Amino acid sequence: MNRTDTVIKVELGARSYPILLGSGLISRGDSYAPFIRSTQVMVVTNETVAALYLRKVKSALKGYEIDTAVLPDGERHKTLASVTGILDRLLQQRFHRDCTVLALGGGVIGDMGGFAAACYQRGVALIQVPTTLLSQVDSSVGGKTGVNHPLGKNMIGAFHQPSGVVIDIDTLTTLPGREFSAGMAEVIKYALIDDREFFHWLWENMDDLMARDRTALCSCIARCCRNKARLIAQDEREYGRRALLNLGHTFGHAIEAAAGYGNVLHGEAVAIGMSMAADMSSHLGLLTEGDARRIRSLLRAAGLPVSPPQGLSRRQVMALMQQDKKVHQGVLRLVLLQGIGEACLDSGFEPGVVEQVVACA
Ligand code: NAD
Ligand code: GLY
């Protein structure tokens, strides 16, 4: 490790692992070596990321038996069929149980590579190498893996923790602006959940962040990863506090599915969902209207939408919300806000309030 690199530990007993964060990490063999079990490494990526970074990763892994599964790009390809393609490749190339899957890309690749690693021979080693802001601050950490189903987002999946996460901040230089903003939605989420001080920091540093200033980005990503690592360590399987990470997601997943996967980006849907959660919290008297307004302003400053696209069916959004994984015994449970930095789980509201928020958005 270079002296400038940051290491954050996810404490999960026997399944603990480090998150390495720094510059130039994807080109260095020692970023991956501690997490590789045997000589066999399957790099799972997509066409876009392969063109940018596959060569660097492959040369860093000289000496290993490397094979690649290059998938088509996009949320609409986050399907069981794509995962089957990865599993086919592992079998065709005779990969053994001690092989390692290396997921190189954004959250879509991380979730599918992770799910293939969870399923192949009942579970093989996984290295997450996230290349979008969203995947660096959220999806690569915590072990949620899976795919979408036409009837619901992320409805098929498994928990499978990686052996290590390698975050190379330089990969963000090639990320399109809209994708960068989408990642900022998950960044803002951490501030809203339980880190009010971070909310103020984001206000003060938003210009630097949007200009992709390295120092600001490193501090921001490290803070998000620490916050997530803390929640995961408390509740790996989402029986309790981890559910707070779903702030905005029940609204967001429904919007994403109703708009057609890929039309509204995941991060954009989360931003709209957080804005709806803030509205609903203020309707219920939990959050002041001033704080709801401040949240919407910060989302807008990060280049994010705060209301769904025109023409979206509100009825379909409501139906999809009822199917969400956060429905317990038929009752919808939402993450709401009692203040900035004070998220809570709530199910004791009239269903009409949700309809009102969705209808007005
Ligand atoms: P994505 O994986 O689709 O990546 C966004 C786009 O950026 C893609 O076109 C990709 O090819 C491209 N890209 C990736 N890295 C790039 C780079 N460095 N330079 C240029 N282009 C690059 O989307 P995402 O926002 O990273 O992830 C969204 C997905 O993550 C959703 O499916 C969501 O459900 C999932 N997710 C999972 C978790 C979890 O805990 N597992 C958490 C949050 C989100
Ligand atoms: N992104 C939600 C979670 O990891 O639990």
Coordinates of C-alpha atoms and ligand atoms in Angstrom, one line a residue:
M1 CA 0.0 0.0 0.0
N2 CA 1.1 3.6 -0.6
R3 CA 1.1 6.0 2.3
T4 CA -1.7 7.9 0.7
D5 CA -4.0 4.9 0.5
T6 CA -6.9 4.5 3.0
V7 CA -7.9 1.1 4.4
I8 CA -11.4 0.8 6.0
K9 CA -12.3 -2.5 7.7
V10 CA -15.7 -4.1 7.5
E11 CA -15.9 -6.0 10.8
L12 CA -17.9 -9.2 10.3
G13 CA -16.0 -11.8 12.3
A14 CA -14.8 -14.6 10.0
R15 CA -16.2 -12.7 7.0
S16 CA -14.4 -9.4 7.8
Y17 CA -12.6 -7.7 4.9
P18 CA -10.8 -4.5 4.0
I19 CA -11.9 -1.7 1.6
L20 CA -8.8 -0.3 -0.1
L21 CA -9.2 3.3 -1.4
G22 CA -6.6 5.2 -3.3
S23 CA -5.2 6.3 -6.7
G24 CA -3.9 3.9 -9.3
L25 CA -4.9 0.8 -7.3
I26 CA -6.5 -1.2 -10.3
S27 CA -3.1 -1.3 -12.0
R28 CA -1.2 -2.8 -9.1
G29 CA -1.0 -6.6 -8.5
D30 CA -0.7 -6.1 -4.7
S31 CA -4.2 -4.6 -4.6
Y32 CA -5.6 -8.0 -5.4
A33 CA -3.1 -10.6 -4.3
P34 CA -4.2 -10.8 -0.6
F35 CA -7.8 -11.7 -1.8
I36 CA -7.0 -14.3 -4.5
R37 CA -7.3 -17.9 -3.4
S38 CA -5.7 -19.9 -6.3
T39 CA -4.4 -19.1 -9.7
Q40 CA -7.8 -18.9 -11.4
V41 CA -9.4 -15.5 -11.7
M42 CA -12.6 -14.8 -13.6
V43 CA -12.9 -11.1 -14.4
V44 CA -16.6 -10.1 -14.8
T45 CA -17.2 -6.8 -16.5
N46 CA -19.1 -5.1 -19.3
E47 CA -18.3 -3.8 -22.7
T48 CA -17.9 -0.2 -21.7
V49 CA -15.7 -0.8 -18.6
A50 CA -13.7 -3.5 -20.5
A51 CA -12.7 -1.0 -23.1
L52 CA -11.4 1.4 -20.4
Y53 CA -9.9 -0.7 -17.7
L54 CA -9.7 -4.5 -18.5
R55 CA -6.2 -4.2 -19.9
K56 CA -4.9 -2.5 -16.8
V57 CA -6.5 -5.2 -14.5
K58 CA -5.2 -8.0 -16.7
S59 CA -1.6 -6.7 -16.7
A60 CA -1.8 -6.3 -12.9
L61 CA -2.7 -9.9 -12.7
K62 CA 0.1 -11.3 -14.8
G63 CA 1.0 -14.8 -13.7
Y64 CA -2.6 -15.8 -12.9
E65 CA -4.9 -17.9 -15.1
I66 CA -7.3 -15.1 -16.1
D67 CA -10.5 -15.5 -18.0
T68 CA -13.1 -12.8 -18.7
A69 CA -16.9 -12.7 -18.9
V70 CA -17.8 -9.4 -20.7
L71 CA -21.5 -8.7 -20.5
P72 CA -23.6 -6.1 -22.4
D73 CA -23.9 -2.8 -20.5
G74 CA -27.0 -1.6 -18.7
E75 CA -29.5 -2.2 -16.0
R76 CA -31.8 -4.0 -18.4
H77 CA -29.2 -6.7 -18.6
K78 CA -29.2 -7.3 -14.8
T79 CA -31.0 -10.5 -15.3
L80 CA -30.7 -14.2 -14.4
A81 CA -29.8 -14.9 -18.1
S82 CA -26.7 -12.7 -17.7
V83 CA -25.7 -14.5 -14.5
T84 CA -26.2 -17.8 -16.3
G85 CA -23.8 -16.5 -18.9
I86 CA -21.1 -16.0 -16.2
L87 CA -21.8 -19.4 -14.7
D88 CA -21.5 -21.0 -18.2
R89 CA -18.1 -19.4 -18.6
L90 CA -16.8 -20.6 -15.2
L91 CA -17.9 -24.1 -16.1
Q92 CA -16.6 -24.1 -19.7
Q93 CA -13.2 -22.8 -18.5
R94 CA -13.2 -25.5 -15.7
F95 CA -12.9 -23.0 -12.8
H96 CA -12.6 -24.8 -9.5
R97 CA -14.1 -24.0 -6.1
D98 CA -11.0 -22.1 -5.0
C99 CA -11.2 -19.7 -7.9
T100 CA -11.9 -16.0 -7.5
V101 CA -14.5 -13.8 -9.3
L102 CA -13.3 -10.2 -9.8
A103 CA -16.2 -7.9 -10.5
L104 CA -14.9 -4.8 -12.4
G105 CA -17.5 -2.2 -13.0
G106 CA -20.5 -0.3 -11.5
G107 CA -23.2 -1.7 -9.3
V108 CA -24.9 -3.7 -12.1
I109 CA -21.7 -5.7 -12.6
G110 CA -20.9 -5.9 -8.9
D111 CA -24.4 -7.3 -8.1
M112 CA -24.2 -9.9 -11.0
G113 CA -20.6 -10.9 -10.5
G114 CA -21.3 -11.2 -6.8
F115 CA -24.4 -13.3 -7.4
A116 CA -22.5 -15.6 -9.7
A117 CA -19.7 -15.9 -7.1
A118 CA -22.4 -16.7 -4.5
C119 CA -23.9 -19.5 -6.6
Y120 CA -20.9 -21.0 -8.3
Q121 CA -20.2 -24.3 -6.5
R122 CA -22.1 -22.9 -3.6
G123 CA -19.9 -19.9 -3.2
V124 CA -16.4 -18.8 -4.4
A125 CA -14.2 -15.9 -3.5
L126 CA -15.2 -12.4 -4.7
I127 CA -13.2 -9.2 -5.2
Q128 CA -15.3 -6.1 -5.8
V129 CA -13.5 -3.4 -8.0
P130 CA -16.2 -0.7 -8.3
T131 CA -15.7 1.9 -11.0
T132 CA -18.7 4.2 -10.5
L133 CA -19.2 6.6 -7.6
L134 CA -22.4 4.8 -6.7
S135 CA -20.7 1.4 -6.5
Q136 CA -17.7 2.9 -4.6
V137 CA -19.8 4.4 -1.9
D138 CA -22.5 1.7 -1.6
S139 CA -23.0 -1.4 -3.7
S140 CA -19.5 -2.9 -3.5
V141 CA -19.7 -3.0 0.3
G142 CA -22.0 -5.1 2.4
G143 CA -22.5 -8.3 0.4
K144 CA -25.9 -7.7 -1.3
T145 CA -25.9 -9.4 -4.7
G146 CA -28.6 -10.2 -7.2
V147 CA -30.6 -9.4 -10.3
N148 CA -33.9 -7.8 -11.3
H149 CA -37.1 -9.5 -12.3
P150 CA -39.7 -7.9 -14.5
L151 CA -42.0 -7.9 -11.4
G152 CA -39.6 -6.2 -9.1
K153 CA -36.1 -4.7 -8.7
N154 CA -33.4 -6.9 -7.0
M155 CA -35.9 -9.6 -6.3
I156 CA -33.6 -12.5 -6.8
G157 CA -30.3 -12.6 -5.0
A158 CA -28.1 -13.7 -2.1
F159 CA -25.9 -12.2 0.6
H160 CA -22.2 -12.9 -0.3
Q161 CA -19.5 -10.8 1.2
P162 CA -16.4 -10.0 -0.9
S163 CA -13.0 -10.9 0.4
G164 CA -11.9 -7.4 -0.5
V165 CA -13.0 -4.2 -2.1
V166 CA -10.5 -2.2 -4.3
I167 CA -11.6 1.4 -4.9
D168 CA -9.4 3.2 -7.4
I169 CA -10.5 6.9 -7.4
D170 CA -8.9 7.5 -10.8
T171 CA -11.7 5.5 -12.5
L172 CA -14.1 8.3 -11.7
T173 CA -12.3 10.5 -14.3
T174 CA -14.0 8.7 -17.1
L175 CA -17.5 8.5 -15.5
P176 CA -20.2 10.4 -17.4
G177 CA -21.7 13.4 -15.5
R178 CA -25.2 11.9 -15.2
E179 CA -23.7 8.7 -13.6
F180 CA -21.6 10.8 -11.3
S181 CA -24.7 12.6 -10.1
A182 CA -26.5 9.3 -9.6
G183 CA -23.7 8.3 -7.2
M184 CA -24.1 11.5 -5.3
A185 CA -27.7 10.4 -4.4
E186 CA -26.3 7.5 -2.3
V187 CA -23.6 9.9 -0.8
I188 CA -26.4 12.2 0.3
K189 CA -28.3 9.2 1.7
Y190 CA -25.5 8.6 4.3
A191 CA -25.8 12.2 5.5
L192 CA -29.6 11.9 5.9
I193 CA -29.5 8.6 7.7
D194 CA -27.3 9.3 10.7
D195 CA -24.6 11.9 9.8
R196 CA -25.9 15.5 10.1
E197 CA -22.4 16.9 10.2
F198 CA -21.7 15.2 6.8
F199 CA -24.8 17.0 5.4
H200 CA -23.1 20.3 6.3
W201 CA -19.8 19.1 4.9
L202 CA -21.5 18.2 1.6
W203 CA -23.0 21.7 1.4
E204 CA -19.6 23.3 1.8
N205 CA -17.8 20.9 -0.5
M206 CA -20.4 20.3 -3.2
D207 CA -18.6 22.5 -5.8
D208 CA -15.3 20.6 -5.3
L209 CA -17.1 17.3 -5.4
M210 CA -18.9 18.1 -8.6
A211 CA -15.5 19.2 -10.1
R212 CA -14.2 15.8 -9.0
D213 CA -11.5 17.2 -6.8
R214 CA -9.5 14.2 -5.6
T215 CA -9.0 15.3 -2.0
A216 CA -12.7 16.0 -1.6
L217 CA -13.7 12.8 -3.3
C218 CA -11.4 10.7 -1.2
S219 CA -12.7 12.1 2.0
C220 CA -16.3 11.7 0.8
I221 CA -16.0 8.1 -0.4
A222 CA -14.1 7.1 2.8
R223 CA -16.8 8.7 5.0
C224 CA -19.6 6.9 3.1
C225 CA -17.7 3.5 3.3
R226 CA -17.1 4.0 7.0
N227 CA -20.7 4.8 7.6
K228 CA -21.9 1.8 5.6
A229 CA -19.3 -0.5 7.2
R230 CA -20.6 0.5 10.7
L231 CA -24.2 -0.3 9.8
I232 CA -23.2 -3.6 8.1
A233 CA -21.2 -4.6 11.2
Q234 CA -24.3 -4.0 13.4
D235 CA -26.7 -5.8 11.1
E236 CA -25.3 -7.8 8.3
R237 CA -28.5 -9.5 7.2
E238 CA -30.9 -6.5 7.5
Y239 CA -32.9 -7.6 10.5
G240 CA -32.8 -4.1 11.9
R241 CA -30.7 -0.9 11.4
R242 CA -29.3 -1.9 8.0
A243 CA -32.8 -1.3 6.6
L244 CA -32.1 2.5 7.1
L245 CA -29.8 2.2 4.0
N246 CA -33.0 1.8 2.0
L247 CA -33.9 5.4 2.6
G248 CA -35.7 6.5 -0.6
H249 CA -35.4 3.0 -2.1
T250 CA -39.0 1.7 -1.8
F251 CA -40.2 4.8 -3.7
G252 CA -37.1 4.6 -5.9
H253 CA -37.3 1.0 -6.9
A254 CA -40.9 1.3 -7.9
I255 CA -40.1 4.4 -10.0
E256 CA -37.1 2.6 -11.6
A257 CA -39.3 -0.5 -12.5
A258 CA -42.3 1.6 -13.6
A259 CA -40.1 3.8 -15.9
G260 CA -38.5 0.7 -17.4
Y261 CA -35.1 -0.4 -16.1
G262 CA -32.3 1.9 -17.3
N263 CA -34.6 4.9 -18.2
V264 CA -34.4 6.5 -14.8
L265 CA -30.9 5.6 -13.3
H266 CA -30.9 3.8 -10.0
G267 CA -29.3 6.8 -8.2
E268 CA -31.8 9.2 -9.8
A269 CA -34.7 7.1 -8.6
V270 CA -33.2 7.0 -5.1
A271 CA -32.9 10.9 -5.2
I272 CA -36.6 11.1 -6.2
G273 CA -37.4 8.5 -3.5
M274 CA -35.5 10.4 -0.8
S275 CA -37.3 13.6 -1.8
M276 CA -40.7 11.8 -1.5
A277 CA -39.6 10.3 1.9
A278 CA -38.7 13.8 3.1
D279 CA -42.1 15.1 1.8
M280 CA -43.9 12.3 3.6
S281 CA -42.0 12.9 6.8
S282 CA -43.0 16.5 6.7
H283 CA -46.7 15.6 6.0
L284 CA -46.5 13.4 9.1
G285 CA -45.0 16.2 11.2
L286 CA -41.7 14.3 11.7
L287 CA -39.5 16.7 9.6
T288 CA -39.8 20.4 9.3
E289 CA -40.7 21.8 5.8
G290 CA -37.5 23.8 6.0
D291 CA -35.4 20.6 6.4
A292 CA -37.4 18.9 3.5
R293 CA -36.6 22.0 1.4
R294 CA -32.9 21.9 2.3
I295 CA -32.7 18.2 1.3
R296 CA -34.3 18.9 -2.1
S297 CA -31.8 21.8 -2.6
L298 CA -28.8 19.6 -1.8
L299 CA -30.1 16.9 -4.3
R300 CA -30.5 19.5 -7.0
A301 CA -27.0 20.9 -6.3
A302 CA -25.7 17.5 -7.0
G303 CA -27.5 17.5 -10.4
L304 CA -30.3 15.2 -9.3
P305 CA -34.0 15.1 -10.0
V306 CA -36.5 15.4 -7.1
S307 CA -39.7 14.4 -8.8
P308 CA -40.6 11.5 -11.2
P309 CA -40.5 12.0 -14.9
Q310 CA -43.7 13.1 -16.6
G311 CA -46.1 10.4 -17.8
L312 CA -45.2 7.8 -15.1
S313 CA -48.2 5.8 -13.9
R314 CA -48.7 6.6 -10.2
R315 CA -51.0 3.6 -9.9
Q316 CA -48.2 1.3 -11.2
V317 CA -45.7 2.9 -8.8
M318 CA -48.1 2.2 -5.9
A319 CA -48.6 -1.4 -7.0
L320 CA -44.8 -2.0 -7.3
M321 CA -44.3 -0.4 -3.8
Q322 CA -46.6 -3.0 -2.3
Q323 CA -44.4 -5.7 -3.7
D324 CA -41.2 -4.4 -2.3
K325 CA -39.0 -6.5 0.0
K326 CA -39.8 -4.0 2.8
V327 CA -43.4 -5.2 3.0
H328 CA -43.8 -7.2 6.2
Q329 CA -47.0 -9.3 6.6
G330 CA -48.7 -7.1 4.1
V331 CA -47.7 -3.8 5.8
L332 CA -45.5 -1.4 4.0
R333 CA -42.5 -0.2 6.1
L334 CA -40.7 2.9 5.0
V335 CA -37.6 4.7 6.0
L336 CA -38.6 8.2 7.0
L337 CA -36.8 11.2 8.5
Q338 CA -37.2 12.7 12.0
G339 CA -34.6 15.2 11.1
I340 CA -31.5 15.5 8.9
G341 CA -29.3 12.7 10.1
E342 CA -32.1 10.9 11.9
A343 CA -33.7 8.2 9.8
C344 CA -36.2 5.9 11.3
L345 CA -38.3 2.9 10.2
D346 CA -42.0 3.5 10.2
S347 CA -45.1 1.5 9.3
G348 CA -47.7 3.2 11.5
F349 CA -49.0 5.6 8.9
E350 CA -52.3 5.6 6.9
P351 CA -51.7 4.1 3.5
G352 CA -53.5 7.2 2.1
V353 CA -50.4 9.3 3.0
V354 CA -48.2 7.3 0.7
E355 CA -50.7 7.6 -2.2
Q356 CA -50.9 11.4 -1.6
V357 CA -47.1 11.7 -1.7
V358 CA -46.9 9.6 -4.9
A359 CA -49.8 11.4 -6.5
C360 CA -48.4 14.9 -5.8
A361 CA -44.8 14.2 -6.8
Ligands
NAD1 P1 -24.0 0.8 -13.6 O1 -23.3 -0.4 -13.1 O2 -25.0 0.5 -14.7 O3 -22.9 1.8 -14.2 C1 -23.4 3.0 -14.7 C2 -22.8 3.2 -16.2 O4 -21.4 3.6 -16.0 C3 -22.7 2.0 -17.0 O5 -23.0 2.3 -18.3 C4 -21.3 1.5 -16.9 O6 -20.8 0.8 -18.0 C5 -20.6 2.8 -16.8 N1 -19.3 2.8 -16.1 C6 -18.9 2.2 -15.0 N2 -17.7 2.6 -14.6 C7 -17.3 3.5 -15.5 C8 -16.2 4.3 -15.6 N3 -15.2 4.3 -14.6 N4 -16.1 5.2 -16.6 C9 -17.0 5.3 -17.5 N5 -18.2 4.6 -17.5 C10 -18.3 3.7 -16.5 O7 -24.8 1.6 -12.5 P2 -24.4 2.0 -11.0 O8 -25.0 3.3 -10.7 O9 -22.9 1.8 -10.7 O10 -25.1 0.8 -10.1 C11 -26.5 0.7 -10.1 C12 -26.8 -0.7 -9.7 O11 -26.3 -0.9 -8.4 C13 -28.3 -0.9 -9.6 O12 -28.6 -2.1 -10.3 C14 -28.6 -1.0 -8.1 O13 -29.7 -1.9 -7.8 C15 -27.3 -1.6 -7.6 N6 -27.1 -1.3 -6.2 C16 -26.7 -2.3 -5.4 C17 -26.5 -2.1 -4.0 C18 -26.0 -3.3 -3.2 O14 -25.9 -3.1 -2.0 N7 -25.7 -4.4 -3.7 C19 -26.5 -0.8 -3.5 C20 -26.9 0.2 -4.4 C21 -27.2 0.0 -5.7
GLY2 N1 -27.8 -0.5 -0.5 C1 -28.5 -1.1 0.7 C2 -27.7 -2.0 1.5 O1 -26.6 -2.3 1.1 O2 -28.2 -2.6 2.4

